[in-house]
Short mmCIF file of C-alpha atoms in Angstrom, two decimals:
data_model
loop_
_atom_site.label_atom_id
_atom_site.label_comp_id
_atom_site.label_asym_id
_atom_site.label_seq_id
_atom_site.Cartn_x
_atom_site.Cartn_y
_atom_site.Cartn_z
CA UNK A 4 101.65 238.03 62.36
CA UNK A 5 100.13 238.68 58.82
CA UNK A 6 101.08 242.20 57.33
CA UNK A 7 98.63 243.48 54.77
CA UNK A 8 98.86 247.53 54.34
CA UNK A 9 96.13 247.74 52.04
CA UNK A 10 94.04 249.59 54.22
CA UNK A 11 95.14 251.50 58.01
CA UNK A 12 93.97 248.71 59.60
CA UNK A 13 94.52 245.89 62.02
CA UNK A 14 92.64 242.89 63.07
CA UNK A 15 93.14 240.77 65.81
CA UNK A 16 91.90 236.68 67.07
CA UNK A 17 92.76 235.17 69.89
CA UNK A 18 91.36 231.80 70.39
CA UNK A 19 91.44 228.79 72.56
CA UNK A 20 90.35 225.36 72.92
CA UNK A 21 87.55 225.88 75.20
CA UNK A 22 84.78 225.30 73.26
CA UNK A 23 81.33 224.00 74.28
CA UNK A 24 82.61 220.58 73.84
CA UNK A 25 84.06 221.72 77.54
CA UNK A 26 80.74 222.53 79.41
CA UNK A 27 79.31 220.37 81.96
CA UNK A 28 77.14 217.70 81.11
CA UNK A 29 74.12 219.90 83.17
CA UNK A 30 75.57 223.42 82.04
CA UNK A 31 75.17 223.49 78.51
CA UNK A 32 76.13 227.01 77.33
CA UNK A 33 78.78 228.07 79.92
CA UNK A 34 81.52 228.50 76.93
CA UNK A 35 79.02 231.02 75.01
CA UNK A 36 78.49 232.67 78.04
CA UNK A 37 81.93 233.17 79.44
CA UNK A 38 82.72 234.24 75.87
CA UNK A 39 80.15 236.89 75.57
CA UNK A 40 80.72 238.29 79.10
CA UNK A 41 84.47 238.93 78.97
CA UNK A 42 83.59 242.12 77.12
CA UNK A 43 80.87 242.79 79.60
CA UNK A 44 83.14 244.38 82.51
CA UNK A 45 86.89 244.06 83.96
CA UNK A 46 88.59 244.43 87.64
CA UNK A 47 89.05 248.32 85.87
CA UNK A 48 86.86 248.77 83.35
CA UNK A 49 83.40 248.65 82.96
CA UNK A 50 81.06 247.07 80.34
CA UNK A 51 80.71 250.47 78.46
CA UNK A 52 83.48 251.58 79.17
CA UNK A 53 85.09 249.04 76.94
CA UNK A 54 82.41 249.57 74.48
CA UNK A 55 83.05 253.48 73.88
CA UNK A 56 87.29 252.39 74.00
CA UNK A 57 86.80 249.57 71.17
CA UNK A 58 84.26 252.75 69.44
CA UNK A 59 86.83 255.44 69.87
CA UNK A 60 89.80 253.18 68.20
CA UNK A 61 87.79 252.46 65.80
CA UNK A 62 87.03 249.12 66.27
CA UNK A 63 85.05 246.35 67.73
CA UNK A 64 85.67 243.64 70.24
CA UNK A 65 83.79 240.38 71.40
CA UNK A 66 84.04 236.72 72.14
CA UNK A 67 82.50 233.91 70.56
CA UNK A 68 82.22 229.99 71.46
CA UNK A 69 81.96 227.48 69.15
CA UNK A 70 81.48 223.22 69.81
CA UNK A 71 85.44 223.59 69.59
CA UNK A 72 87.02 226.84 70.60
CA UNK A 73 86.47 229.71 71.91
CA UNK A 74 87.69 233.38 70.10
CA UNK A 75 87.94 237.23 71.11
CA UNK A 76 87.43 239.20 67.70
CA UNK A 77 88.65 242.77 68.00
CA UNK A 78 89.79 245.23 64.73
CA UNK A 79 91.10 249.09 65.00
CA UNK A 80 92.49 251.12 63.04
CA UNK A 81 96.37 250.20 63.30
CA UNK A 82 97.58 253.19 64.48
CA UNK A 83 95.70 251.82 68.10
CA UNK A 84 97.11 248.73 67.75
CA UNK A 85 98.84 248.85 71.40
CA UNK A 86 94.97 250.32 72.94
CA UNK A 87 93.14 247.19 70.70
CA UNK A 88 95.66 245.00 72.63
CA UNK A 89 95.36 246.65 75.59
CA UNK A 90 91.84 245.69 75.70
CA UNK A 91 92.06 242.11 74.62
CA UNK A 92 94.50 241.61 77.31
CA UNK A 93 92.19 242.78 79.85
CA UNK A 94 88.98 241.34 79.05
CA UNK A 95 91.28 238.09 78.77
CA UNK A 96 93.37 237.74 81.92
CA UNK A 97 90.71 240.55 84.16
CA UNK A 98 87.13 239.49 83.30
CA UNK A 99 85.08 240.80 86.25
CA UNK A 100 81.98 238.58 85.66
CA UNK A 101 79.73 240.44 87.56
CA UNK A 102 76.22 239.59 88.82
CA UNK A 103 74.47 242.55 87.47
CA UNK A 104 76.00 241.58 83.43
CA UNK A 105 75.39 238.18 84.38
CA UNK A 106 72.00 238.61 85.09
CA UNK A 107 71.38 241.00 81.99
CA UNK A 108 72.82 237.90 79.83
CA UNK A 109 70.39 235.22 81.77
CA UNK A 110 67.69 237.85 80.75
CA UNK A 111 68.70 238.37 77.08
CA UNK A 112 70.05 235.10 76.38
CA UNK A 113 66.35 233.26 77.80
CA UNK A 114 64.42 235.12 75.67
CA UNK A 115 66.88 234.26 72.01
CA UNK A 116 66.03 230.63 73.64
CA UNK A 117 62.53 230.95 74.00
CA UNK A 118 62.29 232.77 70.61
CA UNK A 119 64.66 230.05 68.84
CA UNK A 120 62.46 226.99 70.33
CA UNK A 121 59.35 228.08 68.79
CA UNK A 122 61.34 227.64 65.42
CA UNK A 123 60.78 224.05 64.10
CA UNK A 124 64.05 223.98 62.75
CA UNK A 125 65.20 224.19 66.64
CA UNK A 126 64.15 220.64 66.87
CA UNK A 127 65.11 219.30 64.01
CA UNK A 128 69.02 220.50 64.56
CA UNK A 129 68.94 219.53 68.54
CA UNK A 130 67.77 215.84 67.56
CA UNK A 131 69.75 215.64 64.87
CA UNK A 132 72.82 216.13 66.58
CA UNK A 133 72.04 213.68 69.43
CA UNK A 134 71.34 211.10 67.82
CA UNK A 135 74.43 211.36 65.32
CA UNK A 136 76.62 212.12 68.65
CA UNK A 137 75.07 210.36 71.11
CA UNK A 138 76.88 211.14 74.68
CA UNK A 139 79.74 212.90 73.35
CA UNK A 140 79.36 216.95 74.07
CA UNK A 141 78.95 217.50 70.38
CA UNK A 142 75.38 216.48 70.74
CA UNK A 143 74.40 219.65 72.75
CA UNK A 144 74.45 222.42 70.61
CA UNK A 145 71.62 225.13 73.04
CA UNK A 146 71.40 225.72 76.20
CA UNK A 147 68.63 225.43 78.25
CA UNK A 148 66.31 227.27 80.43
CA UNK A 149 67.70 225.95 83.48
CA UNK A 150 71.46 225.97 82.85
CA UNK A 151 70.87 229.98 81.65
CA UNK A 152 69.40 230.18 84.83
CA UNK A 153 72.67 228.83 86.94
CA UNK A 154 75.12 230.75 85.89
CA UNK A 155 77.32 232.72 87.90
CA UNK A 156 80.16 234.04 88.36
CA UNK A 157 82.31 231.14 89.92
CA UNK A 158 81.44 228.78 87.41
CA UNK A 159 82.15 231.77 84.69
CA UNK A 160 85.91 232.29 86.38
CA UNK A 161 86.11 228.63 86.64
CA UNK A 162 86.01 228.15 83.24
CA UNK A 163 88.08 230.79 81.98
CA UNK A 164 90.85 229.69 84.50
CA UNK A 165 90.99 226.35 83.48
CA UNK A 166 90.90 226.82 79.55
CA UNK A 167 92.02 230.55 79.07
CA UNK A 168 95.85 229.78 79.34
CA UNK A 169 98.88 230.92 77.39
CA UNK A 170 99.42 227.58 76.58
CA UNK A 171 96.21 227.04 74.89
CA UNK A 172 96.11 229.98 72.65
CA UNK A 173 97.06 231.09 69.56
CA UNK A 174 96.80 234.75 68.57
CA UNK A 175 97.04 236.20 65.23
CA UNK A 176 97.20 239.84 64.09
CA UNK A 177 97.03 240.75 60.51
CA UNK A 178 97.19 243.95 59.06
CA UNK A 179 99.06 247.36 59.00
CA UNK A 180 101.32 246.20 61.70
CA UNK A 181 104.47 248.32 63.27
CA UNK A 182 107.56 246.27 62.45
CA UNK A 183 107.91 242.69 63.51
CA UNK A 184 109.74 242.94 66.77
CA UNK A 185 108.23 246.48 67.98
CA UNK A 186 104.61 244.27 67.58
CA UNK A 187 106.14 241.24 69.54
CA UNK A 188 107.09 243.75 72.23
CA UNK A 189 103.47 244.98 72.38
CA UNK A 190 102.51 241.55 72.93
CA UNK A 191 105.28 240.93 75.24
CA UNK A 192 104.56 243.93 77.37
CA UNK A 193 100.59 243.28 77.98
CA UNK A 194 100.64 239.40 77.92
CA UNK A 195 104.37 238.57 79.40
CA UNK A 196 103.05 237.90 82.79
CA UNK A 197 100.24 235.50 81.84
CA UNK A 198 101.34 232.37 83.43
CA UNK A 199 101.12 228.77 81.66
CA UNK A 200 98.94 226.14 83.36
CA UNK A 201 97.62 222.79 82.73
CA UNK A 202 94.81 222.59 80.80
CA UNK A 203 91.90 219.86 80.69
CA UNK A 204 91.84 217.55 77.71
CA UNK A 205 88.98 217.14 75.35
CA UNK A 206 86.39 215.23 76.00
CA UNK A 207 87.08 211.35 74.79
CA UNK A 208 83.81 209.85 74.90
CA UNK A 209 82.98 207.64 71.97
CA UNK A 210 80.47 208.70 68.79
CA UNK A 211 78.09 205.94 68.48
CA UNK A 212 78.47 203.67 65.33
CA UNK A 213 76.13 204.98 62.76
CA UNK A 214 73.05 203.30 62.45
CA UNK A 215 69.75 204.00 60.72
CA UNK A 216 66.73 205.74 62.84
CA UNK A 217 63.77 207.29 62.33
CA UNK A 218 62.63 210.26 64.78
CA UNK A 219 59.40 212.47 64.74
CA UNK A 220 59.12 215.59 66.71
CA UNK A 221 55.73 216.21 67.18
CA UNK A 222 55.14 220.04 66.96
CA UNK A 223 50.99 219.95 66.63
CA UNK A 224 49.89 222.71 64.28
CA UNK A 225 52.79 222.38 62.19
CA UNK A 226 51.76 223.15 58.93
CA UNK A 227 55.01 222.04 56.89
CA UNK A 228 57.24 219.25 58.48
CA UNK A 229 61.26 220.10 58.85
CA UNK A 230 63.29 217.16 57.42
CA UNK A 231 66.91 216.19 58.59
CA UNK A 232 68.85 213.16 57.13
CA UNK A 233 72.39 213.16 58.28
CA UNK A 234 74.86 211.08 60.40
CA UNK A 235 78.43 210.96 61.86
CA UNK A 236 81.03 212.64 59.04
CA UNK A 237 84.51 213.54 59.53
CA UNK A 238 87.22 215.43 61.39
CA UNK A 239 88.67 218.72 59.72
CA UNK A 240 92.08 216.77 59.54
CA UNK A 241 90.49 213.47 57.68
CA UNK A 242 91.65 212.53 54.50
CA UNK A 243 87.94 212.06 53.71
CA UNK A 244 87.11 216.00 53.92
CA UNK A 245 88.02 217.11 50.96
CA UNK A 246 86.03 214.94 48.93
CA UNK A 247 83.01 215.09 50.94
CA UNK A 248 83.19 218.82 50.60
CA UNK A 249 82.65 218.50 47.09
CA UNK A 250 80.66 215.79 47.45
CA UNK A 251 78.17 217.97 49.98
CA UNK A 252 78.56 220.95 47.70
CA UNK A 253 77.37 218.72 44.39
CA UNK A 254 74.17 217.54 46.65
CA UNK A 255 73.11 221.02 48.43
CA UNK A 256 75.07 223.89 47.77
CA UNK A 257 73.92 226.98 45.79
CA UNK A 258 71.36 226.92 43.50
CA UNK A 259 72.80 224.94 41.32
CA UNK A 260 72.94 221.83 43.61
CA UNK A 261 70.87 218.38 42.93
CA UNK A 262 69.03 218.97 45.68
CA UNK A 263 67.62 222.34 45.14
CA UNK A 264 67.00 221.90 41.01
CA UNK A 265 65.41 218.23 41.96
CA UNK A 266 63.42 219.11 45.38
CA UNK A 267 62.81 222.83 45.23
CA UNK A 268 62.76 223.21 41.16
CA UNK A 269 61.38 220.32 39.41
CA UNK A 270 59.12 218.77 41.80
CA UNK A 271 58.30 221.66 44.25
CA UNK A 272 58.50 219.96 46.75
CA UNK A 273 59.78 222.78 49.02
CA UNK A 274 61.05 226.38 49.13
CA UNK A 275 64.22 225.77 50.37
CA UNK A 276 66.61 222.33 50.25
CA UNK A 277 70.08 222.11 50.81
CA UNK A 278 72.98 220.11 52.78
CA UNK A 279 75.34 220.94 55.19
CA UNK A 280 78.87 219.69 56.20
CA UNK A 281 79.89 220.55 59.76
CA UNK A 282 83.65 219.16 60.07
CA UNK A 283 85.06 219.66 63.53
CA UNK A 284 88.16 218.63 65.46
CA UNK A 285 87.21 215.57 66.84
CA UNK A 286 84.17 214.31 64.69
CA UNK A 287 81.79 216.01 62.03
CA UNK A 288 78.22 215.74 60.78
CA UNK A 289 76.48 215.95 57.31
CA UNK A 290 72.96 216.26 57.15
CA UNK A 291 70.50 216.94 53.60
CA UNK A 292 67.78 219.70 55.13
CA UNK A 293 64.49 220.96 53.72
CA UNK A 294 61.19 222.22 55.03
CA UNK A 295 57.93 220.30 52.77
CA UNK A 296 53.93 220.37 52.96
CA UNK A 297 52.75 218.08 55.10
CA UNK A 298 50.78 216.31 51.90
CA UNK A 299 54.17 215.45 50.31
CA UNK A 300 56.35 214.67 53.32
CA UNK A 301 56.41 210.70 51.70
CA UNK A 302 57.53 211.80 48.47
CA UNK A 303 60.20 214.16 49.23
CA UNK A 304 61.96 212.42 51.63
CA UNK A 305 62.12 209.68 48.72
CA UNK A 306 63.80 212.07 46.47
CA UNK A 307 66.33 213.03 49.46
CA UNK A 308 67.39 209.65 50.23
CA UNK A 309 67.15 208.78 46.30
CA UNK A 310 69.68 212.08 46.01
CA UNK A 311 72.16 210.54 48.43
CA UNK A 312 72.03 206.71 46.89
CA UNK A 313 72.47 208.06 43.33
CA UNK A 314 76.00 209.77 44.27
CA UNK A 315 76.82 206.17 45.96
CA UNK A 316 75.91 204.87 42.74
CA UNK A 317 76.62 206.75 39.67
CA UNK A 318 79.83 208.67 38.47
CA UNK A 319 79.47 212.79 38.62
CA UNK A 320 79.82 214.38 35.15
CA UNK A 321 82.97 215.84 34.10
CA UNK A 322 80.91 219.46 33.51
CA UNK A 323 79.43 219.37 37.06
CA UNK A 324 82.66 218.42 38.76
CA UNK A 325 84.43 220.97 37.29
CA UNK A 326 81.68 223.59 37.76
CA UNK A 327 81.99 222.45 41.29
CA UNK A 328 85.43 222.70 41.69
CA UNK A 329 85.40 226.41 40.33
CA UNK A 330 82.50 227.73 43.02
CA UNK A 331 84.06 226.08 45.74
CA UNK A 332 87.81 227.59 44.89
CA UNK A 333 86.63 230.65 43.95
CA UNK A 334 84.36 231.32 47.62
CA UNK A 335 87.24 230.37 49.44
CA UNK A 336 89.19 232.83 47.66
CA UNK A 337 86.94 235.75 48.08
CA UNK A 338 86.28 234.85 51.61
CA UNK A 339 89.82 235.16 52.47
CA UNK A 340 89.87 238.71 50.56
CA UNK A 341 89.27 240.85 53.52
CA UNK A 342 91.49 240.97 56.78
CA UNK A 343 88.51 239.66 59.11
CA UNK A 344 88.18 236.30 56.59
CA UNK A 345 91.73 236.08 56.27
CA UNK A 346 92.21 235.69 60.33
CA UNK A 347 89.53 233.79 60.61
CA UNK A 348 90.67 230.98 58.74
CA UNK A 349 94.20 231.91 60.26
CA UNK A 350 93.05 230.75 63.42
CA UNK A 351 90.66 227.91 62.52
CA UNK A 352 94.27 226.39 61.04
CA UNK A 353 95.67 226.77 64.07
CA UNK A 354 92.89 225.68 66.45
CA UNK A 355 91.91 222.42 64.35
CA UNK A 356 95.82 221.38 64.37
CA UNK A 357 96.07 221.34 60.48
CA UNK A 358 99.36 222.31 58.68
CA UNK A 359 100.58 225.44 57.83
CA UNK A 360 100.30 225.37 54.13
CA UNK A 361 96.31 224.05 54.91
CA UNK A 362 95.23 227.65 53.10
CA UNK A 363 97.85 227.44 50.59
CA UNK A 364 96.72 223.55 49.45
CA UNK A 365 93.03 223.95 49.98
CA UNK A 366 92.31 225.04 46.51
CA UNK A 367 94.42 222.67 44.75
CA UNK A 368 92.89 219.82 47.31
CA UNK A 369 89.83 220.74 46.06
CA UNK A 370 90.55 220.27 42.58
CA UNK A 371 92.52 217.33 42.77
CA UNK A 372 89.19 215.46 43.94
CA UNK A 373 87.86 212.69 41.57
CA UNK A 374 85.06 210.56 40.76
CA UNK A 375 85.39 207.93 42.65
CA UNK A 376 86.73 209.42 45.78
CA UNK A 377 82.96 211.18 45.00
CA UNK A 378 81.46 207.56 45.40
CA UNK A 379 83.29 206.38 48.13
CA UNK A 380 82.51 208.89 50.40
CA UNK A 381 78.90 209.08 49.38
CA UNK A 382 78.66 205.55 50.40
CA UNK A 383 80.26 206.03 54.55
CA UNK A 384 78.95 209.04 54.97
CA UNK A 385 75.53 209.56 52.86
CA UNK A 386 73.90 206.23 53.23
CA UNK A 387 70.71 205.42 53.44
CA UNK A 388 71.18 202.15 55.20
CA UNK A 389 72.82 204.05 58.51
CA UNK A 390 71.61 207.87 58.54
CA UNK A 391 69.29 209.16 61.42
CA UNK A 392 66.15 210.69 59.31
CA UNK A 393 64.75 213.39 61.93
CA UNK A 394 61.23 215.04 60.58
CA UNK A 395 59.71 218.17 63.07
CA UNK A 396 56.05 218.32 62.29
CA UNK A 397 52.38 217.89 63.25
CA UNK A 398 52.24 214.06 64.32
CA UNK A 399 48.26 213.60 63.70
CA UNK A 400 49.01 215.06 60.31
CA UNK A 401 52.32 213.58 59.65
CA UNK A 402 52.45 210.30 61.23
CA UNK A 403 51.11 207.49 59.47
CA UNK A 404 53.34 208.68 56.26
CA UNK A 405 56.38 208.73 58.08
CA UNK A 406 55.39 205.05 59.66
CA UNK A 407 55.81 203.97 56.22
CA UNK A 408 59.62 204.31 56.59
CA UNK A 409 59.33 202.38 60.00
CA UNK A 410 58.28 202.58 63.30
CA UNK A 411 60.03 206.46 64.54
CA UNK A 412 60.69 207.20 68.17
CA UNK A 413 58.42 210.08 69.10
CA UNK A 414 59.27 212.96 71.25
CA UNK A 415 57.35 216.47 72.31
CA UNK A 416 58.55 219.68 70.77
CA UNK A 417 58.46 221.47 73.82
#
């Protein structure tokens, strides 16, 4: 409970570990659909019905899934505080899963695939993150045709009574809320009867050892080619995450970064280049992106890997650290400026298992990083020698330059 009377609001996330990480191995997307249809209808209320309630408190609620959890998102204005939590209890504990918002999903949801997988950069993320994950979950990040196709409602309830328990929540509300023990009493009154239950583990299938590989994606037509280099990074808890956080943001964040003034700026090489640090609760994954001609592919996938050797190799200047170290502190601080931010990265705390005092450290954590924690990360984590290099492109156009880096595996963009 977080009390913040700046405003007559309150805002509410309940998550659990029931993430995709969770879905069969031949149901991919069964978390992101049980979490979008527990707002779609209860044993008492229907779809709308719950709509025009969140509308008339002046609010919002829906569920979300990511690789690791799984969160209702709900806000009112706080004098509905007991009808916003009336709500989340019931979509919670009373989802109805019924065929008729089932099958409006499979509908909606096939066509968001279809559009997505004409996208190049579709590719390029799905390969990416199986070959960086190999077998483990983590590796399938869409679902497919077919498993949107399967779903129904006893594998919907099946998951949310397995991983939907008491005992695998946590719940935060933040805002103008009543005093402390008339809210816990609120709480107590709509949740009291939810009954603990034993709850699956995650998934503990190995990441493969990180080795280098060279994939092409043939999309024919293609007239740029989608470039991924990336491999196996860290856990949210690692003592390595700070520093590659800096590390990532001094390579491809912001327009500022090496890779966007180098790639995009100098050589023009491409519109957009960048990198990306996805730390999650059991593993993580960095990858350097950008989207080039098909005439320079060679080049600028030189300058990317030359990018990630010359942090391995050379100190960071004091001026670039520092400016850095300000951008970084200063976007977490704004992000946690309004009461939706703030309970995001309330529950993100609580769902990764990191300390208490994780949002109270993070900017000094930040700061406290140094050169040569700078190199030393580079080196596991950004190294040429053992990163998957994924390109999504025209293969009769792009081939033979890419064979210059070494013999890739070749698969259809379908």
């Amino acid at each position: 409970l977080v009390e913040d009377r700046r405003f007559p609001l309150v805002t509410l996330r309940l998550g659990f570990q029931a993430g995709s990480k969770f879905d069969p191995k031949e149901l991919p997307g069964l978390a992101e659909a049980t979490a979008a249809l527990l707002t779609e209808g209860t044993q008492t209320r229907s779809a709308r019905q719950i709509a025009e309630e969140a509308a008339s408190i002046g609010g919002t609620l829906s569920g979300y899934a990511s690789a690791d959890s799984l969160l209702l998102a709900g806000n009112a204005l706080s004098e509905n505080l007991p009808r916003l939590l009336d709500l989340a209890a019931d979509v919670t504990l009373n989802a109805a899963f019924a065929g008729d918002e089932i099958k409006i999903y499979q509908n909606r949801r096939t066509q968001e695939l279809l559009a997505e997988r004409s996208e190049p950069d579709f590719w390029a993320d799905e390969k990416l993150a199986a070959v960086v994950f190999g077998e483990h979950p983590y590796s399938r990040i869409h679902p497919t045709p077919d498993s949107i196709g399967k779903l129904n409602h006893d594998m919907l309830a099946s998951f949310r009574d397995r991983l939907l328990a008491p005992n695998n929540a946590v719940l935060v509300l933040l805002g103008s809320l009543p005093g402390r023990e008339e809210t816990l009493k609120l709480i107590q009154d709509r949740f009291g009867k939810w009954e603990r239950r034993d709850v699956p583990p995650a998934p503990s299938v190995p990441f493969p050892k990180p080795a280098r590989s060279l994939t092409l994606v043939d999309r024919p037509r293609s007239v740029q080619a989608d470039i991924r280099v990336g491999q196996l990074a860290v856990d949210r808890a690692s003592p390595d995450y700070f520093p590659l956080v800096v590390t990532n943001a001094i390579l491809g964040v912001g327009a500022s970064s090496r890779m966007f003034t180098n790639i995009r700026e100098k050589q023009g090489f491409a519109y957009d280049a960048h990198s990306t640090l996805q730390a999650r609760r059991q593993a993580g994954l960095f990858a350097a992106v950008t989207q080039v001609r098909n005439e320079v592919l060679e080049p600028a996938l030189e300058s990317v890997q030359a990018e990630l050797d010359r942090l391995a190799r050379e100190p960071v200047g004091a001026q670039e650290l520092a400016d850095v170290k300000n951008y970084l502190s200063g976007s977490f601080v704004l992000g946690l400026e309004t009461q939706g931010g703030l309970a995001n990265q309330l529950s993100m705390v609580k769902l990764m298992g990191l300390p208490n005092d994780y949002l109270e450290s993070y900017t000094t954590r930040i700061r406290s990083v140094e050169p040569p924690e700078i190199r030393t990360v580079a080196g596991k984590y950004m190294n040429r020698g053992t990163a998957g290099i994924v390109v999504v492109g025209d293969a009769a156009q792009i081939g033979k330059a890419l064979e210059k880096l070494g013999k890739p595996s070749v698969m259809k963009a379908e």
